[in-house]
Coordinates of C-alpha atoms in Angstrom, one line a residue:
M9 CA 0.3 10.3 32.2
K10 CA 2.6 8.6 29.7
F11 CA 2.9 9.7 26.2
D12 CA 1.4 6.4 24.8
N13 CA -1.9 7.3 26.8
I14 CA -2.1 11.0 25.1
L15 CA -1.3 9.0 21.9
A16 CA -4.4 6.9 22.3
E17 CA -6.7 9.8 23.3
V18 CA -5.7 11.5 20.0
N19 CA -6.0 8.4 18.3
G20 CA -2.7 6.6 17.7
F21 CA -3.8 5.3 14.1
G22 CA -6.0 7.7 12.5
G23 CA -6.0 9.5 9.3
F24 CA -2.8 11.8 10.4
Q25 CA -0.7 8.6 10.7
I26 CA -1.9 6.9 7.6
R27 CA -1.3 10.5 5.9
T28 CA 2.3 10.6 7.5
M29 CA 3.1 7.0 6.1
L30 CA 1.9 7.8 2.6
L31 CA 4.0 11.2 2.7
L32 CA 7.3 8.9 3.5
V33 CA 6.5 6.1 1.2
I34 CA 7.1 8.1 -2.0
A35 CA 10.9 8.5 -1.0
R36 CA 11.1 5.1 0.6
I37 CA 10.2 3.3 -2.6
T38 CA 13.5 4.7 -4.0
L39 CA 15.4 2.8 -1.3
P40 CA 15.7 -0.6 -2.9
F41 CA 16.0 0.9 -6.3
H42 CA 19.6 2.2 -5.5
F43 CA 20.7 -0.5 -3.0
I44 CA 20.0 -3.1 -5.7
L45 CA 20.8 -0.9 -8.4
N46 CA 24.5 -2.7 -9.0
N47 CA 22.6 -5.7 -10.2
F48 CA 21.9 -3.6 -13.4
I49 CA 24.2 -0.7 -13.9
A50 CA 27.2 -2.6 -12.6
A51 CA 26.3 -5.9 -14.8
I52 CA 29.0 -7.0 -16.9
P53 CA 27.3 -8.3 -20.2
G54 CA 28.9 -11.2 -22.1
H55 CA 32.0 -9.8 -24.3
H56 CA 35.2 -10.7 -26.4
C57 CA 37.9 -8.9 -27.8
N58 CA 37.6 -6.5 -30.5
V59 CA 39.1 -8.2 -33.3
T60 CA 39.0 -5.5 -36.2
A61 CA 42.6 -5.1 -35.9
L62 CA 42.8 -8.3 -37.8
E63 CA 40.9 -6.9 -40.8
V64 CA 44.0 -6.5 -42.7
S65 CA 42.8 -8.8 -45.9
D66 CA 39.6 -8.8 -47.7
A67 CA 39.3 -12.7 -46.5
F68 CA 38.5 -11.6 -43.1
S69 CA 36.5 -8.7 -44.1
N70 CA 33.9 -10.9 -46.0
L71 CA 33.4 -13.5 -43.3
S72 CA 30.2 -13.5 -40.8
L73 CA 30.7 -12.3 -37.1
A74 CA 30.6 -15.9 -36.0
Q75 CA 33.3 -16.9 -38.5
K76 CA 35.4 -14.1 -37.3
I77 CA 35.3 -14.9 -33.8
K78 CA 35.9 -18.3 -34.5
I79 CA 39.3 -17.8 -36.1
A80 CA 40.1 -14.9 -34.0
I81 CA 39.1 -15.5 -30.6
P82 CA 40.1 -18.9 -28.5
V83 CA 37.1 -21.2 -26.7
R84 CA 37.2 -21.6 -23.2
E85 CA 36.2 -24.8 -21.3
D86 CA 32.6 -24.4 -21.5
G87 CA 32.7 -23.7 -25.2
E88 CA 32.2 -20.0 -24.8
P89 CA 34.6 -17.2 -26.6
N90 CA 37.4 -16.3 -24.3
S91 CA 36.5 -12.8 -22.8
C92 CA 40.0 -11.3 -22.4
E93 CA 42.3 -13.3 -24.9
M94 CA 42.5 -13.3 -28.8
F95 CA 44.9 -14.7 -31.2
P96 CA 47.6 -12.6 -32.6
E97 CA 46.6 -13.6 -36.1
A98 CA 43.8 -15.0 -37.8
Q99 CA 43.6 -18.8 -37.5
Y100 CA 41.9 -19.6 -41.0
S101 CA 42.3 -23.4 -40.5
F102 CA 40.0 -23.2 -37.6
L103 CA 37.0 -22.7 -40.3
F104 CA 37.5 -26.2 -42.0
N105 CA 38.4 -28.4 -38.7
S106 CA 38.2 -28.7 -35.0
T107 CA 41.8 -28.5 -34.2
N108 CA 42.3 -28.2 -30.5
V109 CA 43.3 -24.4 -29.9
S110 CA 44.8 -25.1 -26.4
S111 CA 48.3 -24.9 -27.8
S112 CA 48.0 -21.7 -29.8
V113 CA 49.4 -18.7 -28.9
T114 CA 47.2 -16.0 -27.5
V115 CA 47.8 -12.7 -26.6
P116 CA 45.3 -10.0 -24.0
C117 CA 42.7 -8.2 -26.0
Q118 CA 44.5 -5.4 -28.1
N119 CA 41.8 -2.8 -29.0
G120 CA 39.3 -3.2 -26.1
W121 CA 36.1 -5.5 -26.1
V122 CA 32.9 -5.7 -27.9
Y123 CA 29.8 -6.3 -25.5
D124 CA 26.6 -8.0 -26.5
K125 CA 23.9 -5.6 -26.0
T126 CA 20.9 -7.8 -26.0
T127 CA 19.9 -7.4 -22.5
F128 CA 21.6 -4.1 -21.6
E129 CA 22.3 -0.9 -24.2
S130 CA 25.1 0.1 -21.9
T131 CA 26.7 -0.6 -18.2
L132 CA 29.2 0.8 -16.2
A133 CA 31.6 -1.9 -17.3
T134 CA 30.9 -0.8 -21.0
E135 CA 31.5 2.8 -20.4
V136 CA 33.5 3.6 -17.4
T137 CA 36.8 2.1 -16.7
V138 CA 36.1 -0.6 -13.7
D139 CA 37.6 -4.1 -13.2
A140 CA 35.6 -6.9 -11.8
W141 CA 36.7 -6.0 -8.5
S142 CA 35.7 -2.2 -8.6
S143 CA 32.5 -3.3 -9.8
N144 CA 31.8 -5.3 -6.8
L145 CA 32.9 -2.6 -4.5
I146 CA 30.8 0.6 -6.1
S147 CA 27.3 0.6 -4.1
R148 CA 28.7 -0.4 -0.6
F149 CA 29.9 2.1 0.7
G150 CA 15.2 16.5 15.5
R151 CA 13.9 14.0 12.4
K152 CA 12.2 16.3 10.1
K153 CA 15.4 18.7 9.2
T154 CA 17.3 15.7 8.9
L155 CA 15.1 14.4 6.8
L156 CA 15.0 16.9 4.5
L157 CA 18.9 17.0 4.4
S158 CA 18.8 13.2 3.3
Y159 CA 16.5 14.1 0.7
I160 CA 18.7 16.7 -0.7
V161 CA 21.8 14.8 -0.4
A162 CA 20.3 11.4 -1.9
A163 CA 18.9 13.7 -5.0
T164 CA 22.1 15.7 -5.7
F165 CA 24.6 13.1 -5.5
G166 CA 22.1 10.4 -7.1
F167 CA 21.9 12.6 -10.2
A168 CA 25.3 13.5 -10.5
S169 CA 26.5 10.0 -10.3
A170 CA 24.5 9.2 -13.4
Y171 CA 26.8 11.8 -15.3
T172 CA 30.1 10.8 -14.4
N173 CA 32.9 9.0 -16.8
N174 CA 35.3 7.3 -14.2
F175 CA 35.3 5.1 -11.5
A176 CA 36.8 7.2 -8.9
T177 CA 34.2 9.9 -9.1
F178 CA 31.3 7.5 -9.6
S179 CA 32.2 5.9 -6.2
I180 CA 32.5 9.1 -4.2
M181 CA 28.9 10.2 -5.7
R182 CA 27.5 6.7 -4.9
F183 CA 29.1 6.9 -1.5
F184 CA 27.4 10.3 -0.7
T185 CA 23.8 8.8 -2.2
G186 CA 24.1 6.2 -0.1
C187 CA 24.8 8.2 3.0
G188 CA 21.5 10.3 2.1
L189 CA 19.5 7.2 1.5
A190 CA 20.7 5.8 4.9
G191 CA 19.1 8.8 6.7
I192 CA 15.8 8.4 4.7
S193 CA 15.8 4.8 5.8
I194 CA 16.2 5.2 9.4
I195 CA 14.3 8.5 10.1
T196 CA 11.3 7.4 8.2
V197 CA 10.8 4.3 10.3
V198 CA 11.6 6.2 13.6
L199 CA 9.1 8.9 12.7
C200 CA 6.4 6.6 11.8
I201 CA 6.6 4.1 15.1
E202 CA 7.0 7.3 17.4
W203 CA 3.6 8.5 16.0
V204 CA 1.8 5.5 16.6
D205 CA 0.3 3.4 19.6
I206 CA 1.5 0.1 20.7
K207 CA -1.4 -1.8 19.3
H208 CA -0.7 -0.8 15.7
R209 CA 3.1 -0.7 15.9
T210 CA 3.6 -4.0 14.1
L211 CA 1.0 -3.2 11.4
V212 CA 2.7 0.2 10.7
S213 CA 5.9 -1.4 10.5
V214 CA 4.8 -4.0 8.3
I215 CA 3.1 -1.5 6.2
L216 CA 6.0 0.6 5.8
S217 CA 8.3 -2.6 4.9
L218 CA 5.8 -3.0 1.9
D219 CA 7.3 0.2 0.1
W220 CA 10.5 -1.8 -0.1
S221 CA 8.9 -4.7 -1.7
L222 CA 7.0 -2.4 -4.2
G223 CA 10.3 -0.7 -5.3
M224 CA 12.2 -4.1 -5.6
I225 CA 9.0 -5.4 -7.7
L226 CA 9.2 -2.0 -9.9
L227 CA 13.0 -2.1 -10.2
P228 CA 13.6 -5.1 -12.8
I229 CA 10.6 -3.7 -14.8
I230 CA 12.1 -0.1 -15.1
A231 CA 15.3 -1.6 -15.9
Y232 CA 13.9 -3.8 -18.6
F233 CA 12.8 -0.9 -20.5
V234 CA 15.4 1.6 -19.5
N235 CA 18.6 -0.4 -20.1
D236 CA 21.1 2.3 -20.3
W237 CA 22.6 2.6 -17.1
R238 CA 22.9 6.4 -16.7
N239 CA 19.1 7.0 -17.6
L240 CA 18.5 4.3 -15.2
I241 CA 20.1 5.9 -12.4
A242 CA 18.2 9.3 -13.1
A243 CA 14.6 7.4 -13.4
T244 CA 15.0 5.8 -10.0
T245 CA 16.2 9.0 -8.5
S246 CA 13.7 11.2 -10.0
P247 CA 10.9 10.5 -7.0
L248 CA 13.4 12.4 -4.5
L249 CA 12.5 15.7 -6.4
M250 CA 8.8 15.6 -4.9
K251 CA 8.4 18.5 -2.7
Y252 CA 6.3 17.0 0.2
C253 CA 8.9 17.0 3.1
R254 CA 7.1 20.1 4.3
W255 CA 3.9 18.4 5.2
V256 CA 5.7 15.7 7.2
P257 CA 5.5 16.2 11.0
E258 CA 8.2 16.5 13.4
S259 CA 8.1 13.6 16.2
A260 CA 6.4 15.0 19.2
R261 CA 8.2 12.2 21.5
W262 CA 11.3 13.7 20.5
L263 CA 10.2 17.4 20.9
I264 CA 9.0 16.6 24.6
S265 CA 12.2 14.4 25.3
N266 CA 14.2 17.7 24.4
G267 CA 12.2 20.3 26.1
K268 CA 10.3 21.8 23.2
V269 CA 6.8 21.2 24.5
K270 CA 5.0 23.9 22.6
R271 CA 6.0 22.7 19.4
A272 CA 5.0 19.3 20.6
H273 CA 1.8 20.4 21.5
Y274 CA 1.2 22.0 18.1
Y275 CA 2.0 18.8 16.3
L276 CA -0.3 17.0 18.8
S277 CA -2.9 19.3 18.2
R278 CA -2.6 18.9 14.3
C279 CA -2.9 15.0 14.8
A280 CA -6.1 15.4 17.2
K281 CA -7.9 17.7 14.3
V282 CA -7.2 15.3 11.8
N283 CA -8.1 12.4 13.8
H284 CA -11.1 14.3 15.2
R285 CA -10.0 14.5 18.5
D286 CA -9.8 18.2 18.9
K287 CA -11.5 18.2 22.6
F288 CA -8.6 16.4 24.3
M289 CA -6.0 18.6 22.9
S290 CA -7.9 21.8 23.8
E291 CA -8.3 20.7 27.4
L292 CA -4.4 20.0 27.5
N293 CA -1.7 22.7 28.1
P294 CA 1.9 23.0 26.7
E295 CA 3.0 23.0 30.2
A296 CA 1.1 19.4 31.1
L297 CA 3.4 17.8 28.2
S298 CA 6.5 18.4 30.3
K299 CA 5.6 16.0 32.9
V300 CA 4.8 13.3 30.3
I301 CA 8.7 12.5 29.6
I302 CA 10.8 13.2 32.5
V303 CA 14.2 14.1 31.7
E304 CA 17.0 15.0 34.2
D305 CA 18.7 17.7 31.7
E306 CA 16.6 19.3 29.0
N307 CA 19.5 20.7 27.5
R308 CA 21.6 17.5 27.4
K309 CA 22.7 16.7 23.9
Y310 CA 22.7 12.9 23.2
S311 CA 25.3 10.8 21.3
Y312 CA 26.3 7.6 20.1
V313 CA 28.6 7.4 23.2
D314 CA 25.7 7.3 25.4
L315 CA 24.9 3.8 23.8
V316 CA 27.8 2.3 25.4
K317 CA 27.8 4.3 29.0
T318 CA 25.2 2.2 30.8
P319 CA 25.4 -1.7 30.9
T320 CA 21.9 -2.7 29.7
L321 CA 22.0 -0.4 26.6
R322 CA 25.8 -1.6 26.0
R323 CA 24.6 -4.9 25.7
I324 CA 21.5 -3.8 23.4
A325 CA 24.0 -2.0 21.3
L326 CA 26.4 -4.9 21.0
F327 CA 23.9 -7.6 20.2
T328 CA 21.6 -5.2 17.9
G329 CA 25.3 -4.6 15.9
I330 CA 25.8 -8.4 15.4
V331 CA 22.1 -9.0 14.3
W332 CA 22.2 -6.1 11.5
F333 CA 25.7 -7.2 10.3
G334 CA 25.0 -10.8 10.1
L335 CA 21.5 -10.2 8.6
A336 CA 22.6 -7.5 6.0
C337 CA 25.6 -9.9 4.7
S338 CA 23.2 -12.8 4.3
Y339 CA 20.6 -10.4 2.7
Y340 CA 22.8 -8.7 0.2
G341 CA 24.4 -11.9 -0.4
I342 CA 21.5 -13.4 -1.9
S343 CA 20.5 -10.3 -3.4
L344 CA 23.6 -9.4 -5.1
N345 CA 24.4 -13.0 -6.5
I346 CA 21.1 -13.4 -8.6
E347 CA 23.1 -14.0 -11.6
G348 CA 24.4 -17.5 -9.6
F349 CA 21.2 -19.2 -9.8
G350 CA 21.1 -19.5 -13.8
V351 CA 18.0 -17.9 -14.9
N352 CA 17.5 -14.6 -16.6
L353 CA 18.6 -11.5 -14.7
H354 CA 15.4 -9.6 -14.6
L355 CA 13.0 -12.7 -14.3
T356 CA 14.9 -13.8 -11.2
Q357 CA 14.9 -10.0 -9.6
F358 CA 11.3 -10.2 -10.2
I359 CA 10.6 -13.3 -8.4
Y360 CA 13.1 -12.3 -5.6
S361 CA 11.1 -9.1 -5.1
A362 CA 7.7 -10.8 -5.2
I363 CA 8.5 -13.1 -2.7
E364 CA 9.1 -10.7 -0.4
V365 CA 5.5 -9.9 0.0
P366 CA 4.3 -13.1 1.8
S367 CA 7.5 -12.5 4.1
K368 CA 5.8 -9.6 5.4
L369 CA 2.9 -11.3 6.2
L370 CA 4.7 -14.1 7.8
V371 CA 5.9 -11.5 10.3
F372 CA 2.8 -9.8 10.5
F373 CA 1.0 -13.0 11.8
T374 CA 3.8 -14.1 13.8
V375 CA 5.7 -11.2 15.4
N376 CA 2.9 -10.5 18.0
R377 CA 2.4 -14.1 18.8
V378 CA 6.0 -15.7 19.3
G379 CA 7.6 -12.2 19.9
R380 CA 10.1 -10.1 18.5
R381 CA 13.0 -12.4 19.8
F382 CA 11.8 -15.6 18.4
C383 CA 10.6 -14.2 15.0
Q384 CA 14.0 -12.6 14.8
S385 CA 15.9 -15.5 15.5
G386 CA 13.6 -17.9 13.5
T387 CA 13.5 -16.1 10.1
L388 CA 17.4 -15.6 10.4
T389 CA 18.1 -19.5 11.2
M390 CA 15.7 -20.1 8.2
T391 CA 17.6 -17.9 5.9
G392 CA 21.0 -19.8 6.7
L393 CA 19.3 -23.1 6.4
C394 CA 18.1 -22.0 2.9
I395 CA 21.5 -21.1 2.1
F396 CA 23.0 -24.4 3.3
I397 CA 21.0 -26.5 1.3
N398 CA 21.3 -24.8 -1.9
M399 CA 25.0 -25.3 -1.8
F400 CA 24.3 -29.2 -2.7
I401 CA 21.8 -28.0 -5.7
P402 CA 22.6 -27.4 -9.4
K403 CA 22.0 -24.0 -11.1
G404 CA 18.3 -24.2 -12.3
L405 CA 14.5 -23.5 -11.5
V406 CA 14.8 -25.5 -8.1
R407 CA 18.0 -23.5 -7.0
T408 CA 16.5 -20.2 -7.8
A409 CA 13.3 -21.5 -5.8
L410 CA 15.3 -22.5 -2.8
G411 CA 17.2 -19.1 -3.1
A412 CA 13.8 -17.1 -3.2
L413 CA 12.9 -18.6 -0.3
G414 CA 16.1 -17.6 1.4
K415 CA 15.2 -14.3 0.2
M416 CA 11.9 -14.3 1.7
F417 CA 12.9 -15.2 5.2
S418 CA 15.7 -12.9 4.9
E419 CA 13.5 -10.0 4.2
G420 CA 11.0 -11.2 7.0
A421 CA 14.2 -10.8 9.3
F422 CA 14.8 -7.3 8.0
T423 CA 11.3 -6.6 8.3
C424 CA 11.4 -7.5 12.1
V425 CA 14.6 -6.1 13.0
Y426 CA 13.5 -2.4 12.2
L427 CA 10.6 -2.6 14.4
F428 CA 12.4 -4.8 17.3
T429 CA 15.3 -2.3 17.3
T430 CA 13.0 0.9 17.0
E431 CA 11.3 -0.4 20.2
L432 CA 14.6 -1.5 22.1
Y433 CA 16.3 2.1 22.1
P434 CA 14.7 5.0 24.2
T435 CA 13.6 8.3 22.5
V436 CA 16.6 10.1 23.2
V437 CA 19.0 8.1 21.3
R438 CA 16.6 6.0 19.2
S439 CA 18.0 7.7 16.1
N440 CA 21.3 7.3 17.3
G441 CA 20.7 3.6 18.2
L442 CA 19.1 2.9 14.8
G443 CA 21.9 4.8 13.1
Y444 CA 24.3 2.5 14.8
S445 CA 22.8 -0.7 13.6
S446 CA 22.4 0.7 10.5
F447 CA 26.0 1.3 10.0
M448 CA 26.7 -2.2 11.1
A449 CA 24.5 -2.9 8.5
R450 CA 26.4 -1.0 5.7
I451 CA 29.6 -2.7 7.0
G452 CA 27.8 -6.0 6.2
V453 CA 26.7 -4.6 2.9
S454 CA 30.1 -3.7 2.2
V455 CA 31.6 -6.9 2.9
S456 CA 29.1 -9.1 1.0
P457 CA 30.5 -8.2 -2.4
M458 CA 33.7 -9.1 -1.3
I459 CA 32.4 -12.3 0.1
L460 CA 31.1 -12.9 -3.4
L461 CA 34.6 -13.1 -4.7
L462 CA 35.5 -16.1 -2.2
E463 CA 33.8 -18.2 -5.2
E464 CA 37.0 -18.0 -6.9
F465 CA 38.6 -20.3 -4.4
W466 CA 36.1 -22.7 -3.4
V467 CA 32.6 -22.6 -5.1
H468 CA 31.0 -23.0 -1.8
L469 CA 33.1 -20.6 0.2
L470 CA 30.8 -17.9 -0.1
S471 CA 27.5 -19.7 0.7
T472 CA 29.6 -21.2 3.9
V473 CA 30.1 -18.0 5.1
F474 CA 26.5 -16.6 4.7
C475 CA 25.0 -19.6 6.3
V476 CA 27.5 -18.9 9.1
L477 CA 26.6 -15.2 9.6
A478 CA 22.8 -16.0 9.4
F479 CA 22.9 -18.8 12.1
A480 CA 25.0 -16.6 14.5
A481 CA 22.9 -13.5 14.0
G482 CA 19.7 -15.8 14.6
L483 CA 21.4 -17.1 18.1
V484 CA 22.3 -13.6 19.1
A485 CA 18.7 -12.3 18.5
V486 CA 17.7 -14.8 21.3
L487 CA 19.8 -12.9 23.7
L488 CA 18.1 -9.5 23.3
P489 CA 15.1 -8.5 25.8
E490 CA 11.8 -8.9 24.3
T491 CA 9.3 -5.8 23.7
R492 CA 6.0 -7.3 22.6
N493 CA 3.6 -5.2 24.1
V494 CA 5.9 -2.8 25.8
R495 CA 5.7 0.8 26.0
L496 CA 8.4 2.6 23.9
P497 CA 11.3 3.6 26.2
E498 CA 11.6 7.6 26.4
T499 CA 15.0 7.8 28.4
I500 CA 17.9 5.8 28.9
E501 CA 16.8 5.4 32.8
D502 CA 13.6 3.6 31.3
V503 CA 16.2 1.0 29.5
E504 CA 18.1 0.5 32.6
Q505 CA 15.6 0.0 34.7
T506 CA 12.8 -3.0 34.4
R507 CA 9.9 -1.8 32.2
K508 CA 6.4 -3.1 32.8
R509 CA 4.4 -4.4 30.3
S510 CA 1.6 -2.1 28.8
I511 CA -1.4 -4.2 27.4
C512 CA -3.4 -2.4 25.0
T513 CA -7.0 -2.9 26.2
L514 CA -10.0 -2.6 23.4
D515 CA -10.9 0.9 24.2
G516 CA -7.3 2.1 23.4
N517 CA -6.3 2.5 27.1
F518 CA -2.9 0.9 28.6
S519 CA -2.6 -0.9 31.8
S520 CA 0.8 -1.8 33.2

């Protein structure tokens, strides 16, 4: 008897599984809050030099703000006031003629800047000493017990980052916040997938990913009303304070594979009771569970090194790493460059968030028909195609719409990759495999803001890089083994040997 057979007997998608998902969704909603928060807390509002130092005469003091800016601040080629330069003396002649100011002497801002507070009351740029490069660097850098630790780390450092006054400390706080959030992201997916049967894995994966979309939709709304960056961080971190982790079950698969059959029997019995299947578990003793997942050495501790010790698993690790890196680069390249589409920041973020919902439906209806590999490859390829076409479209609604379409496909790729990767790695190293893949994605996230800076050298360079990365990841995805209708592997030996397909029948049983 396999674990999936036991799961089918206690109902692999009943009230127990639904309750577990709901408990995990509360914390998962905060993930997009923090990963995309940089668009709002690190936004650089329109600004110009503080010209109060030129108020040495009544003539200057009696002028309107627009007149003061005209005689004190040089104009850029686009007609907007220069952000970093000013005239050393007031140029009163500019009030009466349109003299070309290109030959006028200018100096760097002498007394700081004045920021436009129309959209944001305050951001990092207005209160913390950072520059353009630093602003782009900020945010890039047993299941149950680790999940609890992740909650504590994310909440503690999340709130701490809201009350820092210098960039170095803020960066450290955000780094550890990211570590905690990464743990939440990985463990919640693994925990849910390990508790559901084969037939409902796709459904659960898609449902679980909808909390990301919900968080993405809520973020611009919250940011619109909470326009102070410190309060915004506190508001988006607060859901992590809710005490619900104690009701989250441990993974019975993981417990059995680690020889803890009594605890596994306890959680399976809880599952059976909630799902009204008590009779089956009353007839199954803990000792029988030890034969469900056969492990050569129950005391063996698995690590990341085990991902590269055997040929098949090593190949999976290499390819999933490339797919996650390319996907994360292109996804966050689109998500973090929303100012580059020429529409209001909050509106663009809302459009980009809402478009994620149909992407989930796209994955749900295709992943079981065309398989994981081709769904993964197809969504990545379409992402790259949208980025490529957008290179030749001027800023405006059409560009925003096509960018949103690319965002839709990239989010679909992310929805698929969590399910696909979870199914590829065996139970004994599933968290390690997903953790390694997530680490590769974080490298991609760290690199993507730096790629955005390439636009200073050539306007299409960053789009070219993101496009190539998406296409490359799509090609590599085809090389991974298909996992549709296949039992979750429990041991490394299961991966190295050819796994037979398990077809879920209407009565919930499995045939090989």
